[in-house]
Coordinates of C-alpha atoms and ligand atoms in Angstrom, one line a residue:
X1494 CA -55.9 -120.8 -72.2
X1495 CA -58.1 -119.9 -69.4
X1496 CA -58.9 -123.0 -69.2
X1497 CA -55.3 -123.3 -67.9
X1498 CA -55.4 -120.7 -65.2
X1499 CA -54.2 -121.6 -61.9
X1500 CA -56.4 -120.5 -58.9
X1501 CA -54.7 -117.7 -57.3
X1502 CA -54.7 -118.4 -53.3
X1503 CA -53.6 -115.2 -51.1
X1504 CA -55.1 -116.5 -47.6
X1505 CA -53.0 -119.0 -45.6
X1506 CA -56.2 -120.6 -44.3
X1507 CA -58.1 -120.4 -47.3
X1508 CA -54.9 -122.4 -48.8
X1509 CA -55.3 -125.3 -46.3
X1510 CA -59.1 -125.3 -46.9
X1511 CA -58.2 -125.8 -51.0
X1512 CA -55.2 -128.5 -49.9
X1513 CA -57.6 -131.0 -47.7
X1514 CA -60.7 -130.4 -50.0
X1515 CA -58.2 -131.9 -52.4
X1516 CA -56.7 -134.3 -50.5
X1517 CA -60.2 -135.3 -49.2
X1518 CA -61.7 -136.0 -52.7
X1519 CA -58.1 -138.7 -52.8
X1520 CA -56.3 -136.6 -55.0
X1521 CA -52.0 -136.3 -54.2
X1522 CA -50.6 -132.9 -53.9
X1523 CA -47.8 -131.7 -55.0
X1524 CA -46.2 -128.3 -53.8
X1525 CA -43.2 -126.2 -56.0
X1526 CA -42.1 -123.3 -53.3
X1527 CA -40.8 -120.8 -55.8
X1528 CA -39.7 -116.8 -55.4
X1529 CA -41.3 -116.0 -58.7
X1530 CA -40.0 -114.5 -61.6
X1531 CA -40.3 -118.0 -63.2
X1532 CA -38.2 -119.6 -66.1
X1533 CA -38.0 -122.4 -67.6
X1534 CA -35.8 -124.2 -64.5
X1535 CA -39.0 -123.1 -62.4
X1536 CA -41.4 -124.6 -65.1
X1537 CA -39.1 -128.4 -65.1
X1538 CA -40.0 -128.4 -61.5
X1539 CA -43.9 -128.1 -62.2
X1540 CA -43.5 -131.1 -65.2
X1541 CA -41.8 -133.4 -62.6
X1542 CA -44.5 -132.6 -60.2
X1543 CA -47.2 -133.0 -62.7
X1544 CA -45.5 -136.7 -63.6
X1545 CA -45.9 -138.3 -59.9
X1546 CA -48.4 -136.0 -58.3
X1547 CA -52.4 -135.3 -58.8
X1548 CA -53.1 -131.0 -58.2
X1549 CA -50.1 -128.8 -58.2
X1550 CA -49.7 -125.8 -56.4
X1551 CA -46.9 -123.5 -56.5
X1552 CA -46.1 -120.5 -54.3
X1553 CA -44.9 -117.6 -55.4
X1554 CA -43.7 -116.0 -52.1
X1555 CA -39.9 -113.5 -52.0
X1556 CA -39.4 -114.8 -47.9
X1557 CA -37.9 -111.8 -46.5
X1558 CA -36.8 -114.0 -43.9
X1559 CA -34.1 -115.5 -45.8
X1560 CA -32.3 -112.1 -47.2
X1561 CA -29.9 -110.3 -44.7
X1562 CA -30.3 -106.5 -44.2
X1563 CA -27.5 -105.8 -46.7
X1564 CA -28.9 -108.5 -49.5
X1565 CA -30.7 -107.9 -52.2
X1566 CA -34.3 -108.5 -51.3
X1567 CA -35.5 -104.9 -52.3
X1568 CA -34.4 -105.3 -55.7
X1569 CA -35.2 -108.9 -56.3
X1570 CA -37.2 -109.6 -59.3
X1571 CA -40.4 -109.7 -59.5
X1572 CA -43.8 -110.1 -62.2
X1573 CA -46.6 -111.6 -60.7
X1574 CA -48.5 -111.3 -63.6
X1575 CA -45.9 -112.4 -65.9
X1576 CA -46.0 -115.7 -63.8
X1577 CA -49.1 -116.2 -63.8
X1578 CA -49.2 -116.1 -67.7
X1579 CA -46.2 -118.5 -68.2
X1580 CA -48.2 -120.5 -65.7
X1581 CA -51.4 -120.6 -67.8
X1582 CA -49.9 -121.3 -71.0
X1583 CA -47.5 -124.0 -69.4
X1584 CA -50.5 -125.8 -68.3
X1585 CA -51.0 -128.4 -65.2
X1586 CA -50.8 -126.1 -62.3
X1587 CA -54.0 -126.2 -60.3
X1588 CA -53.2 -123.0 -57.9
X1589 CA -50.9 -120.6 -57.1
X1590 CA -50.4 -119.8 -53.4
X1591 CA -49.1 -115.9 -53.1
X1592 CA -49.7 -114.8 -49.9
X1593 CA -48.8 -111.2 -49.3
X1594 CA -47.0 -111.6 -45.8
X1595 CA -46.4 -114.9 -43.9
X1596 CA -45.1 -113.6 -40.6
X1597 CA -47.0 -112.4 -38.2
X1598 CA -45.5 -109.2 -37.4
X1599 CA -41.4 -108.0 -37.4
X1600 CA -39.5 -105.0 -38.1
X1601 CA -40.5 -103.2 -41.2
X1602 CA -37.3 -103.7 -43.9
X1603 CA -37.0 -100.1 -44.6
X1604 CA -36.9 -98.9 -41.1
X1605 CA -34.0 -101.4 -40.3
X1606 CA -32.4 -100.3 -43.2
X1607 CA -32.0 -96.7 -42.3
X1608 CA -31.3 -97.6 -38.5
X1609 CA -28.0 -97.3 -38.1
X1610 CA -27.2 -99.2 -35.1
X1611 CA -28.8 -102.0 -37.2
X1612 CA -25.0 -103.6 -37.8
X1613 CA -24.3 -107.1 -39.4
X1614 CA -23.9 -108.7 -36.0
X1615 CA -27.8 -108.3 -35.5
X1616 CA -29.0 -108.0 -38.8
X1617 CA -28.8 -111.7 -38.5
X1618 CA -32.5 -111.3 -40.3
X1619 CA -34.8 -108.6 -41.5
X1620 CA -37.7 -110.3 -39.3
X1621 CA -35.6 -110.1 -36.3
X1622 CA -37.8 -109.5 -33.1
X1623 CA -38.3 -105.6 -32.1
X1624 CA -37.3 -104.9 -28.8
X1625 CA -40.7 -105.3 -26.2
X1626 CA -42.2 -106.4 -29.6
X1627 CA -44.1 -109.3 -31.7
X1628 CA -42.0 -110.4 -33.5
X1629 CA -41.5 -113.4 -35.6
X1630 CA -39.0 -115.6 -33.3
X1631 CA -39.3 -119.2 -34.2
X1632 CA -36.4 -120.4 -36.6
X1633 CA -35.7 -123.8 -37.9
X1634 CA -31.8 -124.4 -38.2
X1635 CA -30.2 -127.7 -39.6
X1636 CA -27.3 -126.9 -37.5
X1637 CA -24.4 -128.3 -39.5
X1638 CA -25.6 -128.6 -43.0
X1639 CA -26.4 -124.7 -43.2
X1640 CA -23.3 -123.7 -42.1
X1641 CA -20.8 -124.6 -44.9
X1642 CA -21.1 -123.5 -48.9
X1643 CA -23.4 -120.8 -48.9
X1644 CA -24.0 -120.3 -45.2
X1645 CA -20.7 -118.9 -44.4
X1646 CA -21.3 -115.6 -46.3
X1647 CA -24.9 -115.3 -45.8
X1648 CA -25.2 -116.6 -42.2
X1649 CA -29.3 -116.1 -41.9
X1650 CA -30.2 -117.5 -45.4
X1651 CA -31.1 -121.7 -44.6
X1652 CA -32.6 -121.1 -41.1
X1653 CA -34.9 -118.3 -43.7
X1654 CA -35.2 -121.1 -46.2
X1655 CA -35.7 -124.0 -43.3
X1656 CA -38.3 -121.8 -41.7
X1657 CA -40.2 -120.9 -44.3
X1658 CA -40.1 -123.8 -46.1
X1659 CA -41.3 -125.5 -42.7
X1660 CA -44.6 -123.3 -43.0
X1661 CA -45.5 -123.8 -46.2
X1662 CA -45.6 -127.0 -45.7
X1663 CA -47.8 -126.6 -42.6
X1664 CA -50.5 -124.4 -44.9
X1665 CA -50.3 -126.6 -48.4
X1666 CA -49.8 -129.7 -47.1
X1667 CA -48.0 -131.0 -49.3
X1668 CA -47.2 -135.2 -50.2
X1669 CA -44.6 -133.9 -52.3
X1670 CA -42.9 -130.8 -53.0
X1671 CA -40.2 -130.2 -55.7
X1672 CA -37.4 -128.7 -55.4
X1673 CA -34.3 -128.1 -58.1
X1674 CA -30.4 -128.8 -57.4
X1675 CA -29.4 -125.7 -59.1
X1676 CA -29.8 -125.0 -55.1
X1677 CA -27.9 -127.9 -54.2
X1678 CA -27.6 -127.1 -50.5
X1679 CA -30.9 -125.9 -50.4
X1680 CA -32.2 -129.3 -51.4
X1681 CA -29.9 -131.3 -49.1
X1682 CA -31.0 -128.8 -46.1
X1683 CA -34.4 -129.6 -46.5
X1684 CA -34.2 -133.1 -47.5
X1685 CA -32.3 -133.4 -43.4
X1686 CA -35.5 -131.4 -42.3
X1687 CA -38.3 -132.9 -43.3
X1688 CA -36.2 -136.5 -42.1
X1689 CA -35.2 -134.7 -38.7
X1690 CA -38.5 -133.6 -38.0
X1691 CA -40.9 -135.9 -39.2
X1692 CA -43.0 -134.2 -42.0
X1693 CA -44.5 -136.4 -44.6
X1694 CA -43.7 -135.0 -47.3
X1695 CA -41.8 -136.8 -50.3
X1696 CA -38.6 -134.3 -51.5
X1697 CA -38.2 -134.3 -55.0
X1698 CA -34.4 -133.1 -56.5
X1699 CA -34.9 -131.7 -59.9
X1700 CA -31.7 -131.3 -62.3
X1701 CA -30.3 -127.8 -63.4
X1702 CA -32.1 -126.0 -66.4
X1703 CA -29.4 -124.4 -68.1
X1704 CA -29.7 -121.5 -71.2
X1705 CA -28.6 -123.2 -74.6
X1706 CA -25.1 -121.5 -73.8
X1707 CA -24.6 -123.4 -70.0
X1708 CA -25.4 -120.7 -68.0
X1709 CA -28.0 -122.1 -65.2
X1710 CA -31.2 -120.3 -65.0
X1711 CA -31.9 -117.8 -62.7
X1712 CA -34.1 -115.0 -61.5
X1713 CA -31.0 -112.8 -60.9
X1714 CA -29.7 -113.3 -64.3
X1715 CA -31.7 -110.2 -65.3
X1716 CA -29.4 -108.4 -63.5
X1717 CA -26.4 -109.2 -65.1
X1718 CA -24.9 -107.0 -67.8
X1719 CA -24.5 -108.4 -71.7
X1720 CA -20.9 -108.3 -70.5
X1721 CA -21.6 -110.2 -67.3
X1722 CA -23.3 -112.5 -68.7
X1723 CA -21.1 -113.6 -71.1
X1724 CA -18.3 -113.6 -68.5
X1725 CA -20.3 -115.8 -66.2
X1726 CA -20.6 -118.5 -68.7
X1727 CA -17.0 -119.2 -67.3
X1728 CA -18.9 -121.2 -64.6
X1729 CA -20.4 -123.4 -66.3
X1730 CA -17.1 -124.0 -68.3
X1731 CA -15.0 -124.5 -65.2
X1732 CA -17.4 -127.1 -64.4
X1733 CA -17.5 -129.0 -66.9
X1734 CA -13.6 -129.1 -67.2
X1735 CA -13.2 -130.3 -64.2
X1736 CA -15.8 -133.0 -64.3
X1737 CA -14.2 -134.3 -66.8
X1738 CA -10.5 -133.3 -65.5
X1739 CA -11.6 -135.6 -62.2
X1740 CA -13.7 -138.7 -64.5
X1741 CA -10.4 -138.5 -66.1
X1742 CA -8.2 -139.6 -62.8
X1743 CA -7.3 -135.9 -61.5
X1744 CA -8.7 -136.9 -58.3
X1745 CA -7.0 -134.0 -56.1
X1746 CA -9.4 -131.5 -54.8
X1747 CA -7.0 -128.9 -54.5
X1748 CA -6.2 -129.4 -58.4
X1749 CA -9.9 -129.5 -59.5
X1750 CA -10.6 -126.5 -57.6
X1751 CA -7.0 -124.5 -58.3
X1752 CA -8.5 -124.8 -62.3
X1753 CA -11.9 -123.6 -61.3
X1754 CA -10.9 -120.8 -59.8
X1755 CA -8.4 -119.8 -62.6
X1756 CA -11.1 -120.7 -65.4
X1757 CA -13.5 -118.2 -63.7
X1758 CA -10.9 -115.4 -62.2
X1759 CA -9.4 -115.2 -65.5
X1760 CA -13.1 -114.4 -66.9
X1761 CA -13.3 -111.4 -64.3
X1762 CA -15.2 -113.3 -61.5
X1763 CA -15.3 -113.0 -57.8
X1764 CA -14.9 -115.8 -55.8
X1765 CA -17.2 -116.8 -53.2
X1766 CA -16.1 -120.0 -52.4
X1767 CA -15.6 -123.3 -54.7
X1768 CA -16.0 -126.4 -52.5
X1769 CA -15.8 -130.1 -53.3
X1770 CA -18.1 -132.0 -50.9
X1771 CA -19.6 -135.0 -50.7
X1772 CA -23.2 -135.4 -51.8
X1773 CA -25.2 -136.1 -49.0
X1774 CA -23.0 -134.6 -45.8
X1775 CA -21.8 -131.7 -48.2
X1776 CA -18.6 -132.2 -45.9
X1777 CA -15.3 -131.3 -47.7
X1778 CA -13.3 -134.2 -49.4
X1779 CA -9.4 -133.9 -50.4
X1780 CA -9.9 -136.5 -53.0
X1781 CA -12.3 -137.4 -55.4
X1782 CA -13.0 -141.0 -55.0
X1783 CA -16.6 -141.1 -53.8
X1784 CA -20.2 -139.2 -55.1
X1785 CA -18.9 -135.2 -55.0
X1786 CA -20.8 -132.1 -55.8
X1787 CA -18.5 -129.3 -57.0
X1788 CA -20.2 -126.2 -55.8
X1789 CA -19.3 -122.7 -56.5
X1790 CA -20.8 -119.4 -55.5
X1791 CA -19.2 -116.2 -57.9
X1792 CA -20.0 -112.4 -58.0
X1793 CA -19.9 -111.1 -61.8
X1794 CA -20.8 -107.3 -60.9
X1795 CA -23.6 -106.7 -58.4
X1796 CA -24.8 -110.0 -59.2
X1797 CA -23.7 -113.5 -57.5
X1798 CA -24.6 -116.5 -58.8
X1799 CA -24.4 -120.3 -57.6
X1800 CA -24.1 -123.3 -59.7
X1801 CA -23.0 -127.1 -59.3
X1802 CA -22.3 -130.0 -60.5
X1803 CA -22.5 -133.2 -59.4
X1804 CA -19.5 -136.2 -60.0
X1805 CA -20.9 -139.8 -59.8
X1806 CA -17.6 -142.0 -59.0
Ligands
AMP2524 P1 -36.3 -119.6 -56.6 O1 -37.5 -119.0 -57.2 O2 -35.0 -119.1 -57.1 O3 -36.3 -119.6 -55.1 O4 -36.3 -121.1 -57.0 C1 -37.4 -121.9 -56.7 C2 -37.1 -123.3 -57.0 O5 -36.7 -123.4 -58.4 C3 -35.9 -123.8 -56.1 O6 -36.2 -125.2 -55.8 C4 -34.7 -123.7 -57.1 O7 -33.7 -124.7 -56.8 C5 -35.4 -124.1 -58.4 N1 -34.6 -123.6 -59.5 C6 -34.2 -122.3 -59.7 N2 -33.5 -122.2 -60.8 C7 -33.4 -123.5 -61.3 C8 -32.7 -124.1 -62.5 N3 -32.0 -123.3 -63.3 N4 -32.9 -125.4 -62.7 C9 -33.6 -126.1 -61.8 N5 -34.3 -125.7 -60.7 C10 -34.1 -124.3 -60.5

């Protein structure tokens, strides 16, 4: 087993120094950006990495920079050592990169938590530059792609993602990094990115792990209730239905998403949004007749939870 154990890398320059030595002795590197908490979906994106890359590194950073002042970054799973177990015993990952802070400086989270004047219009990010301060104030935004799906109700969140995304890739150095569809916009921000702005790095798009049942695999899922839980498997379900409702010549948007949202309120859900969008653009369609991604965001409880799936036509 120890055999097995990752290096564990907590310095950003000391990180870089591990990378080049690496890339310097020929080897490809291959980066998996994770928030920890791993499961299995995690663990598919480390194989794929293993089959095309050299030395694997994943990081196991929560990037406060992507949760809004009212999200859920205080509570959001954590067990570094649990990780780094599942790591070891999975086998072929050569070092773990957990640095403790990767911003410079920016407001404290607690203290912009209890500040009242603190409202939604500027907590557009928990890293938001003090007044007269140093803050962190450099932002990557992929200005259209973030704004749809996911971006409406958590406005901050991609430019987080972009952002930090953006520096880890500046500290690993990655050829490739991995990243899974079960964060479909996610992907396609930072596939537009790494085109836009000229890193060389290689994005990888990993397919959904899902739990024997359909649910997709996620760190938040601890949070869900036995209850929950089994009520959220009505994404899934909707999914699948209409995949098949659409291969099977429904082709109207409006129809496909009308027996989503049904499927799912029936089961006690919340709807964020369901969207059908085209693949690449992620722009809305009204009818089904080219390469879709059905992508809904629900709250079951406390707890929301995104999942997709894609329609080849
Ligand atoms: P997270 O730790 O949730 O930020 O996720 C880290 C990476 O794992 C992201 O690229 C996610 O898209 C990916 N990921 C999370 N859950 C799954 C899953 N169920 N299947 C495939 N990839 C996943």
């Amino acid at each position: 087993m120890a055999a097995n154990r990752p290096e564990v890398i907590r310095d950003k320059s000391d990180m870089r120094a591990w990378s080049r030595s690496e890339k310097y002795r020929g080897k490809t590197l291959a980066l998996v950006p994770t928030m920890g908490f791993l499961h299995q979906g995690h663990l598919s994106l480390i194989r794929e990495a293993k089959s095309i890359s050299d030395v694997i590194v994943v990081s196991i950073y929560v990037n406060p920079g992507q949760f809004a002042p009212s999200e859920d970054l205080a509570t959001y799973p954590s067990d570094f050592h649990g990780d780094l177990r599942k790591l070891a015993e999975a086998g072929g990952v050569d070092a773990v990169f957990c640095p403790k802070n990767l911003y410079e400086s920016g407001i404290e989270r607690k203290k912009m938590d209890k500040d009242p004047s603190f409202g939604e219009e500027k907590a557009v990010s928990c890293l938001e530059k003090e007044e007269g301060g140093d803050g962190h104030e450099t932002w990557i935004r992929v200005e259209r792609l973030e704004k749809g799906l996911c971006g409406k109700s958590r406005p901050v969140f991609f430019r987080g993602v972009a952002t930090i995304v953006a520096k880890l890739f500046n500290i690993v150095e990655p050829d490739i990094a991995v990243f899974g569809k079960k964060d479909y916009q996610q992907w396609r921000i930072i596939c537009r990115m790494v085109r836009d702005i000229d890193f060389a790095v290689k994005i990888i798009g990993s397919e959904i792990v899902r739990e024997a049942d359909g649910l997709a695999m996620s760190s938040r899922n601890v949070h869900l209730s036995p209850e929950e839980r089994e009520k959220a498997l009505s994404i899934n379900r909707s999914l699948t239905k209409a995949k098949s409702a659409a291969l099977h010549g429904q082709n109207s948007s409006q129809e496909i998403n009308d027996l989503i949202v049904q499927e799912i309120c029936d089961a006690g859900g919340r709807i964020d949004y369901v969207e059908i969008v085209e693949q690449e653009s992620l722009v809305p369609v009204e009818n089904i007749n080219c390469p879709v991604v059905i992508c809904v965001a629900v709250w079951f409880g406390n707890v929301r939870l995104i999942d997709n799936i894609e329609i080849k036509m």
